[in-house]
Amino acid sequence: MVRGGSRRSNTVKTASGASTSSAESGAVEAGTEKSDTYSTNMTQAMGAVLTYRHELGMNYNFIRPDLIVGSCLQSPLDVDKLRDIGVKTVFCLQQDPDLEDFDAFDLRLRLPAVISKLHKLVNHNGGVTYIHCTAGLGRAPAVTLAYMFWILGYSLNEGHQLLQSKRACFPKLEAIKLATADILTGLSKNSITLKWESDSCSSVEISGLDVGWGQIIPLTYNKEKRAWYLERELPEGRYEYKYIVDGKWVCNDNEKKTKANADGHVNNYVQVSRDGTSDEERELRERLTGQNPDLTKEERLMIREYLEQIDIGLSTRFGLAVQQGRPADEQQQIMELPDEQSRRSFQICSRSDEVGLWVSHDD
């Protein structure tokens, strides 16, 4: 299967002080199989060879003295380990199904509400913050990088270099760039029409666009025009895609094509622009989505003010658990600490809505 995006190999090893598996051989084999499947899904969806070994236990890396990126917690002992290194907030970004964790378009739309909640929790709790998804390779690094870019004052490339120097991962830079431009210029959509001219095939689908390389969108056949069509409304941005004609991945020679990437793959692409965009807005969006985007003091202040205005109701609708008291959703898991004298409930608050982001914190 040919998809867009160059691939590189990133293997996360268990960090010093991380938990290790004590399961019997049968459980280890089952965990290994699950890890292999998950790693394959990550590689296919993200365009990079990423390996996650769930059976080796929680792993993490300090990005800054007050900021950690890692994999999911697996036992109450992991809670103790994080507490021992000063963690006050555990910010969980797992989803069900986990494959959505790799969707750049979804990430672009969710980032403002997610960073808003993260910013407020860090300000409230202080200490060290632990940010994780399942493997700590995709969404968690992206959220961390956006937080560094919007709140902590790093340029995007500076933050990315620091992140990569501490942890092998694959944050979706394009999603962060577009989310930044959306905040400062407004999010608007426009309609596009894609067309495959043929009456000799039985099915035509598209992968990429706003659904990612792990999903497909069927085209509709028009008998009168003897062609297949897809009409879709998309936010501003550049979208790569590929046709799947009778199961074969191909480019459309009648539509714009990218240059070959590092693996020699070529995709179609479409550039979506808003109607009536001013020259100033166009230049700002081009700068923020360019090769080395940075924010002025005024722009960073505007973003911070915007994030602080996002209320708890909006955060809840985006799947974030309420900070105070019990979880907003009835579905929850309580991991009790083993020490009777210091026994406290560490809540992993899960949401069953359409987004499925989780937030946990240790008061």
Short mmCIF file of C-alpha atoms in Angstrom, two decimals:
data_model
loop_
_atom_site.label_atom_id
_atom_site.label_comp_id
_atom_site.label_asym_id
_atom_site.label_seq_id
_atom_site.Cartn_x
_atom_site.Cartn_y
_atom_site.Cartn_z
CA MET A 1 0.00 0.00 0.00
CA VAL A 2 1.53 3.30 -1.11
CA ARG A 3 0.87 6.33 1.06
CA GLY A 4 2.24 9.82 1.47
CA GLY A 5 4.93 10.93 3.87
CA SER A 6 8.52 9.89 4.44
CA ARG A 7 9.16 7.29 7.10
CA ARG A 8 11.84 7.12 9.71
CA SER A 9 12.42 4.61 12.46
CA ASN A 10 11.79 5.60 16.07
CA THR A 11 11.91 3.02 18.84
CA VAL A 12 11.06 4.05 22.38
CA LYS A 13 12.92 2.18 25.09
CA THR A 14 11.93 2.06 28.73
CA ALA A 15 13.41 5.06 30.54
CA SER A 16 15.37 4.77 33.74
CA GLY A 17 12.94 4.42 36.59
CA ALA A 18 10.11 3.22 34.34
CA SER A 19 8.07 0.16 35.16
CA THR A 20 8.92 -3.20 33.58
CA SER A 21 6.69 -6.15 32.80
CA SER A 22 6.41 -8.92 35.41
CA ALA A 23 3.76 -10.91 33.53
CA GLU A 24 4.20 -14.56 32.71
CA SER A 25 5.36 -15.62 29.25
CA GLY A 26 1.83 -16.03 27.88
CA ALA A 27 0.83 -12.55 28.90
CA VAL A 28 4.11 -11.18 27.54
CA GLU A 29 3.45 -12.82 24.18
CA ALA A 30 -0.04 -11.36 24.09
CA GLY A 31 1.36 -7.93 24.98
CA THR A 32 4.01 -8.27 22.29
CA GLU A 33 1.37 -9.07 19.69
CA LYS A 34 -0.70 -6.07 20.80
CA SER A 35 2.37 -3.84 20.60
CA ASP A 36 3.18 -5.09 17.12
CA THR A 37 -0.35 -4.32 15.94
CA TYR A 38 -0.31 -0.89 17.52
CA SER A 39 3.12 -0.10 16.04
CA THR A 40 1.90 -1.15 12.59
CA ASN A 41 -1.15 1.11 12.92
CA MET A 42 1.07 4.03 13.95
CA THR A 43 3.41 3.47 11.02
CA GLN A 44 0.57 3.30 8.51
CA ALA A 45 -1.30 6.31 9.87
CA MET A 46 1.63 8.63 10.57
CA GLY A 47 3.97 7.94 7.67
CA ALA A 48 6.86 7.15 10.02
CA VAL A 49 8.21 3.85 11.36
CA LEU A 50 7.32 4.06 15.05
CA THR A 51 7.70 1.21 17.55
CA TYR A 52 5.96 0.97 20.91
CA ARG A 53 6.47 -1.92 23.37
CA HIS A 54 3.55 -1.85 25.80
CA GLU A 55 4.78 -5.00 27.53
CA LEU A 56 7.93 -3.16 28.73
CA GLY A 57 5.85 -0.84 30.88
CA MET A 58 5.55 2.92 31.19
CA ASN A 59 8.37 4.92 29.58
CA TYR A 60 8.98 8.65 29.59
CA ASN A 61 11.48 11.46 29.04
CA PHE A 62 11.97 14.83 30.71
CA ILE A 63 11.67 17.51 28.03
CA ARG A 64 12.18 20.28 30.60
CA PRO A 65 12.60 20.01 34.37
CA ASP A 66 8.86 20.70 34.70
CA LEU A 67 7.58 18.82 31.63
CA ILE A 68 7.57 15.09 30.82
CA VAL A 69 6.29 13.22 27.75
CA GLY A 70 5.66 9.50 28.04
CA SER A 71 3.47 6.48 27.48
CA CYS A 72 0.34 5.51 29.37
CA LEU A 73 0.28 4.57 33.05
CA GLN A 74 -0.27 0.84 33.56
CA SER A 75 -0.41 0.28 37.32
CA PRO A 76 -0.71 2.06 40.69
CA LEU A 77 3.05 1.70 41.03
CA ASP A 78 3.43 4.03 38.04
CA VAL A 79 1.49 6.65 39.99
CA ASP A 80 3.98 6.35 42.87
CA LYS A 81 6.93 6.70 40.49
CA LEU A 82 5.53 9.86 38.99
CA ARG A 83 4.74 11.31 42.39
CA ASP A 84 8.29 10.57 43.53
CA ILE A 85 9.72 12.69 40.71
CA GLY A 86 7.43 15.61 41.52
CA VAL A 87 4.57 15.12 39.08
CA LYS A 88 1.47 17.10 40.08
CA THR A 89 -0.55 16.85 36.86
CA VAL A 90 -1.03 13.83 34.61
CA PHE A 91 -2.55 14.96 31.32
CA CYS A 92 -3.93 11.93 29.48
CA LEU A 93 -4.68 12.05 25.76
CA GLN A 94 -5.67 8.48 25.02
CA GLN A 95 -8.58 7.80 22.72
CA ASP A 96 -10.79 4.91 21.70
CA PRO A 97 -10.15 3.85 19.02
CA ASP A 98 -6.49 4.75 19.50
CA LEU A 99 -5.97 5.08 15.76
CA GLU A 100 -7.62 8.52 15.96
CA ASP A 101 -4.56 9.48 17.99
CA PHE A 102 -2.73 9.83 14.69
CA ASP A 103 -5.27 12.02 12.85
CA ALA A 104 -3.58 15.36 12.07
CA PHE A 105 -6.82 17.05 11.03
CA ASP A 106 -8.55 16.04 14.27
CA LEU A 107 -5.53 17.28 16.22
CA ARG A 108 -5.64 20.65 14.47
CA LEU A 109 -9.25 21.23 15.49
CA ARG A 110 -8.84 20.01 19.10
CA LEU A 111 -5.57 21.69 20.02
CA PRO A 112 -6.93 25.05 21.26
CA ALA A 113 -9.32 23.48 23.79
CA VAL A 114 -6.70 20.93 24.85
CA ILE A 115 -3.93 23.49 25.37
CA SER A 116 -6.38 25.76 27.18
CA LYS A 117 -7.13 23.02 29.70
CA LEU A 118 -3.48 22.04 30.04
CA HIS A 119 -2.45 25.65 30.65
CA LYS A 120 -5.08 26.11 33.36
CA LEU A 121 -4.20 22.83 35.09
CA VAL A 122 -0.47 23.62 35.13
CA ASN A 123 -1.16 27.06 36.59
CA HIS A 124 -3.41 25.53 39.24
CA ASN A 125 -1.33 22.50 40.24
CA GLY A 126 2.27 23.65 39.68
CA GLY A 127 5.06 21.11 39.91
CA VAL A 128 5.94 18.73 37.10
CA THR A 129 3.44 17.89 34.35
CA TYR A 130 3.28 14.42 32.74
CA ILE A 131 1.67 14.41 29.27
CA HIS A 132 0.88 11.07 27.66
CA CYS A 133 -1.20 9.30 25.05
CA THR A 134 -0.89 5.53 24.55
CA ALA A 135 2.69 5.31 23.27
CA GLY A 136 3.79 8.91 23.84
CA LEU A 137 4.90 9.18 20.23
CA GLY A 138 2.21 11.17 18.43
CA ARG A 139 -0.48 13.21 20.12
CA ALA A 140 1.29 13.75 23.46
CA PRO A 141 4.45 15.18 21.83
CA ALA A 142 2.28 17.35 19.56
CA VAL A 143 0.32 18.77 22.51
CA THR A 144 3.57 19.33 24.40
CA LEU A 145 5.12 21.14 21.43
CA ALA A 146 2.04 23.34 20.94
CA TYR A 147 2.15 24.23 24.64
CA MET A 148 5.83 25.14 24.34
CA PHE A 149 5.11 27.22 21.23
CA TRP A 150 2.00 29.04 22.43
CA ILE A 151 2.64 29.38 26.16
CA LEU A 152 6.31 28.88 27.02
CA GLY A 153 7.76 31.15 24.34
CA TYR A 154 9.67 28.70 22.13
CA SER A 155 9.70 29.07 18.37
CA LEU A 156 8.16 25.98 16.76
CA ASN A 157 11.46 24.74 15.36
CA GLU A 158 13.32 25.44 18.62
CA GLY A 159 10.72 23.52 20.61
CA HIS A 160 10.71 20.69 18.08
CA GLN A 161 14.49 20.33 18.23
CA LEU A 162 14.43 20.23 22.03
CA LEU A 163 11.61 17.67 22.01
CA GLN A 164 13.40 15.44 19.49
CA SER A 165 16.67 15.68 21.42
CA LYS A 166 14.92 14.24 24.49
CA ARG A 167 12.48 11.73 23.00
CA ALA A 168 12.20 9.96 19.64
CA CYS A 169 8.70 10.91 18.52
CA PHE A 170 6.65 12.24 15.62
CA PRO A 171 4.54 15.31 16.46
CA LYS A 172 2.37 16.59 13.62
CA LEU A 173 4.01 19.95 12.90
CA GLU A 174 1.54 20.87 10.17
CA ALA A 175 -1.39 20.45 12.56
CA ILE A 176 0.23 22.83 15.06
CA LYS A 177 1.01 25.40 12.36
CA LEU A 178 -2.54 25.34 11.03
CA ALA A 179 -4.09 25.48 14.51
CA THR A 180 -1.93 28.54 15.25
CA ALA A 181 -3.05 30.26 12.06
CA ASP A 182 -6.68 29.32 12.79
CA ILE A 183 -6.55 31.10 16.15
CA LEU A 184 -4.98 34.29 14.80
CA THR A 185 -6.87 34.58 11.50
CA GLY A 186 -10.06 32.65 12.20
CA LEU A 187 -11.12 29.22 10.98
CA SER A 188 -13.08 29.31 7.74
CA LYS A 189 -14.06 26.60 5.27
CA ASN A 190 -14.49 26.34 1.53
CA SER A 191 -15.94 23.68 -0.78
CA ILE A 192 -13.85 21.59 -3.14
CA THR A 193 -14.78 19.10 -5.85
CA LEU A 194 -12.53 16.18 -6.82
CA LYS A 195 -13.18 14.19 -9.98
CA TRP A 196 -12.02 10.86 -11.39
CA GLU A 197 -12.96 10.44 -15.05
CA SER A 198 -13.69 6.80 -15.85
CA ASP A 199 -16.67 4.56 -16.47
CA SER A 200 -14.66 1.35 -16.55
CA CYS A 201 -14.00 0.94 -12.82
CA SER A 202 -16.31 -0.40 -10.11
CA SER A 203 -15.14 1.72 -7.14
CA VAL A 204 -13.21 4.93 -6.54
CA GLU A 205 -12.16 6.11 -3.10
CA ILE A 206 -9.83 8.74 -1.66
CA SER A 207 -7.48 8.53 1.32
CA GLY A 208 -5.77 11.46 2.98
CA LEU A 209 -7.47 14.87 2.80
CA ASP A 210 -9.00 15.57 6.23
CA VAL A 211 -9.47 11.92 7.28
CA GLY A 212 -5.83 10.82 7.24
CA TRP A 213 -4.13 7.93 5.46
CA GLY A 214 -5.79 5.34 7.67
CA GLN A 215 -9.31 6.00 6.37
CA ILE A 216 -11.06 6.28 3.01
CA ILE A 217 -13.88 8.33 1.48
CA PRO A 218 -15.95 6.84 -1.36
CA LEU A 219 -16.66 8.89 -4.48
CA THR A 220 -20.11 8.98 -6.11
CA TYR A 221 -20.50 7.90 -9.74
CA ASN A 222 -22.39 10.25 -12.09
CA LYS A 223 -23.82 8.24 -14.99
CA GLU A 224 -24.53 11.26 -17.16
CA LYS A 225 -21.02 12.69 -16.82
CA ARG A 226 -19.43 9.23 -16.69
CA ALA A 227 -17.17 10.26 -13.85
CA TRP A 228 -16.74 9.88 -10.08
CA TYR A 229 -17.12 12.91 -7.82
CA LEU A 230 -16.39 13.98 -4.26
CA GLU A 231 -17.64 17.27 -2.87
CA ARG A 232 -16.23 18.24 0.52
CA GLU A 233 -16.04 21.30 2.74
CA LEU A 234 -12.55 21.83 4.20
CA PRO A 235 -10.88 24.45 6.38
CA GLU A 236 -8.06 26.48 4.90
CA GLY A 237 -4.89 24.55 4.30
CA ARG A 238 -3.02 22.22 2.00
CA TYR A 239 -4.32 18.66 1.83
CA GLU A 240 -2.59 15.67 0.26
CA TYR A 241 -4.57 12.69 -0.91
CA LYS A 242 -4.50 9.68 -3.19
CA TYR A 243 -7.14 7.86 -5.18
CA ILE A 244 -7.90 4.18 -4.68
CA VAL A 245 -9.34 2.83 -7.91
CA ASP A 246 -10.57 -0.76 -7.71
CA GLY A 247 -8.20 -1.24 -4.79
CA LYS A 248 -5.15 0.29 -6.49
CA TRP A 249 -3.53 3.45 -5.05
CA VAL A 250 -2.94 5.95 -7.86
CA CYS A 251 -2.55 9.68 -8.51
CA ASN A 252 -4.86 11.68 -10.74
CA ASP A 253 -2.81 13.20 -13.55
CA ASN A 254 -5.48 15.88 -14.05
CA GLU A 255 -5.01 17.28 -10.53
CA LYS A 256 -2.03 18.88 -8.79
CA LYS A 257 0.71 16.53 -7.63
CA THR A 258 3.43 16.85 -5.02
CA LYS A 259 7.09 16.35 -5.66
CA ALA A 260 8.40 12.91 -4.75
CA ASN A 261 9.15 12.62 -1.04
CA ALA A 262 12.15 10.86 0.53
CA ASP A 263 10.61 7.46 -0.26
CA GLY A 264 9.79 8.43 -3.85
CA HIS A 265 6.04 8.65 -3.17
CA VAL A 266 3.92 11.21 -5.01
CA ASN A 267 0.45 12.35 -3.94
CA ASN A 268 -2.23 14.64 -5.27
CA TYR A 269 -2.88 17.80 -3.27
CA VAL A 270 -5.37 20.67 -3.07
CA GLN A 271 -4.86 24.11 -1.56
CA VAL A 272 -8.00 25.42 0.15
CA SER A 273 -8.30 29.18 0.66
CA ARG A 274 -11.02 31.29 2.17
CA ASP A 275 -13.02 33.75 0.08
CA GLY A 276 -12.28 37.43 0.63
CA THR A 277 -9.01 36.96 2.54
CA SER A 278 -7.12 40.22 3.04
CA ASP A 279 -3.47 40.54 2.04
CA GLU A 280 -2.54 40.92 5.71
CA GLU A 281 -4.34 37.71 6.72
CA ARG A 282 -2.85 35.84 3.79
CA GLU A 283 0.68 36.93 4.67
CA LEU A 284 0.16 36.04 8.34
CA ARG A 285 -1.14 32.57 7.49
CA GLU A 286 1.72 31.99 5.05
CA ARG A 287 4.25 32.99 7.72
CA LEU A 288 2.71 30.79 10.41
CA THR A 289 2.52 27.75 8.12
CA GLY A 290 5.99 28.26 6.62
CA GLN A 291 9.30 26.54 7.31
CA ASN A 292 10.26 28.38 10.53
CA PRO A 293 7.16 29.89 12.15
CA ASP A 294 7.53 32.04 15.22
CA LEU A 295 5.17 34.31 17.13
CA THR A 296 5.58 37.96 18.05
CA LYS A 297 4.95 38.99 21.65
CA GLU A 298 1.62 40.43 20.59
CA GLU A 299 0.58 37.26 18.77
CA ARG A 300 1.52 35.04 21.69
CA LEU A 301 -0.44 37.31 24.03
CA MET A 302 -3.47 37.09 21.71
CA ILE A 303 -3.26 33.29 21.73
CA ARG A 304 -2.91 33.17 25.51
CA GLU A 305 -5.92 35.46 25.97
CA TYR A 306 -7.90 33.32 23.54
CA LEU A 307 -7.02 30.12 25.41
CA GLU A 308 -7.90 31.63 28.76
CA GLN A 309 -11.36 32.57 27.45
CA ILE A 310 -12.22 28.95 26.63
CA ASP A 311 -14.54 28.02 29.48
CA ILE A 312 -15.00 24.70 31.27
CA GLY A 313 -18.20 24.02 29.32
CA LEU A 314 -16.32 24.10 26.04
CA SER A 315 -13.55 21.97 27.51
CA THR A 316 -16.09 19.41 28.67
CA ARG A 317 -17.66 19.26 25.23
CA PHE A 318 -14.21 18.57 23.85
CA GLY A 319 -13.98 15.56 26.14
CA LEU A 320 -11.92 17.03 28.95
CA ALA A 321 -12.82 16.02 32.48
CA VAL A 322 -13.74 18.76 34.94
CA GLN A 323 -10.81 19.65 37.20
CA GLN A 324 -12.75 19.90 40.45
CA GLY A 325 -14.40 16.95 42.20
CA ARG A 326 -15.57 13.83 40.48
CA PRO A 327 -15.22 13.20 36.74
CA ALA A 328 -17.81 14.78 34.47
CA ASP A 329 -18.56 11.33 33.08
CA GLU A 330 -19.79 8.36 35.11
CA GLN A 331 -17.21 6.14 33.45
CA GLN A 332 -13.98 6.20 35.49
CA GLN A 333 -11.22 4.06 36.87
CA ILE A 334 -9.76 4.58 40.37
CA MET A 335 -6.24 3.34 41.06
CA GLU A 336 -5.68 3.16 44.83
CA LEU A 337 -2.17 3.68 46.11
CA PRO A 338 -0.91 0.70 48.14
CA ASP A 339 0.41 2.65 51.14
CA GLU A 340 -2.43 2.75 53.71
CA GLN A 341 -1.07 5.86 55.44
CA SER A 342 -0.89 7.84 52.21
CA ARG A 343 -3.78 6.11 50.45
CA ARG A 344 -5.42 8.52 48.05
CA SER A 345 -7.47 8.09 44.92
CA PHE A 346 -5.65 8.87 41.72
CA GLN A 347 -8.44 9.33 39.20
CA ILE A 348 -8.01 8.49 35.57
CA CYS A 349 -11.06 10.27 34.23
CA SER A 350 -12.32 8.81 30.99
CA ARG A 351 -14.80 10.28 28.54
CA SER A 352 -17.00 8.27 26.23
CA ASP A 353 -17.97 11.16 23.94
CA GLU A 354 -16.89 11.73 20.36
CA VAL A 355 -13.44 13.06 21.22
CA GLY A 356 -12.41 10.85 24.10
CA LEU A 357 -9.62 12.99 25.54
CA TRP A 358 -8.84 12.31 29.19
CA VAL A 359 -7.42 14.57 31.84
CA SER A 360 -6.08 13.31 35.14
CA HIS A 361 -4.61 15.30 37.97
CA ASP A 362 -3.24 14.77 41.45
CA ASP A 363 -4.56 17.39 43.90
#
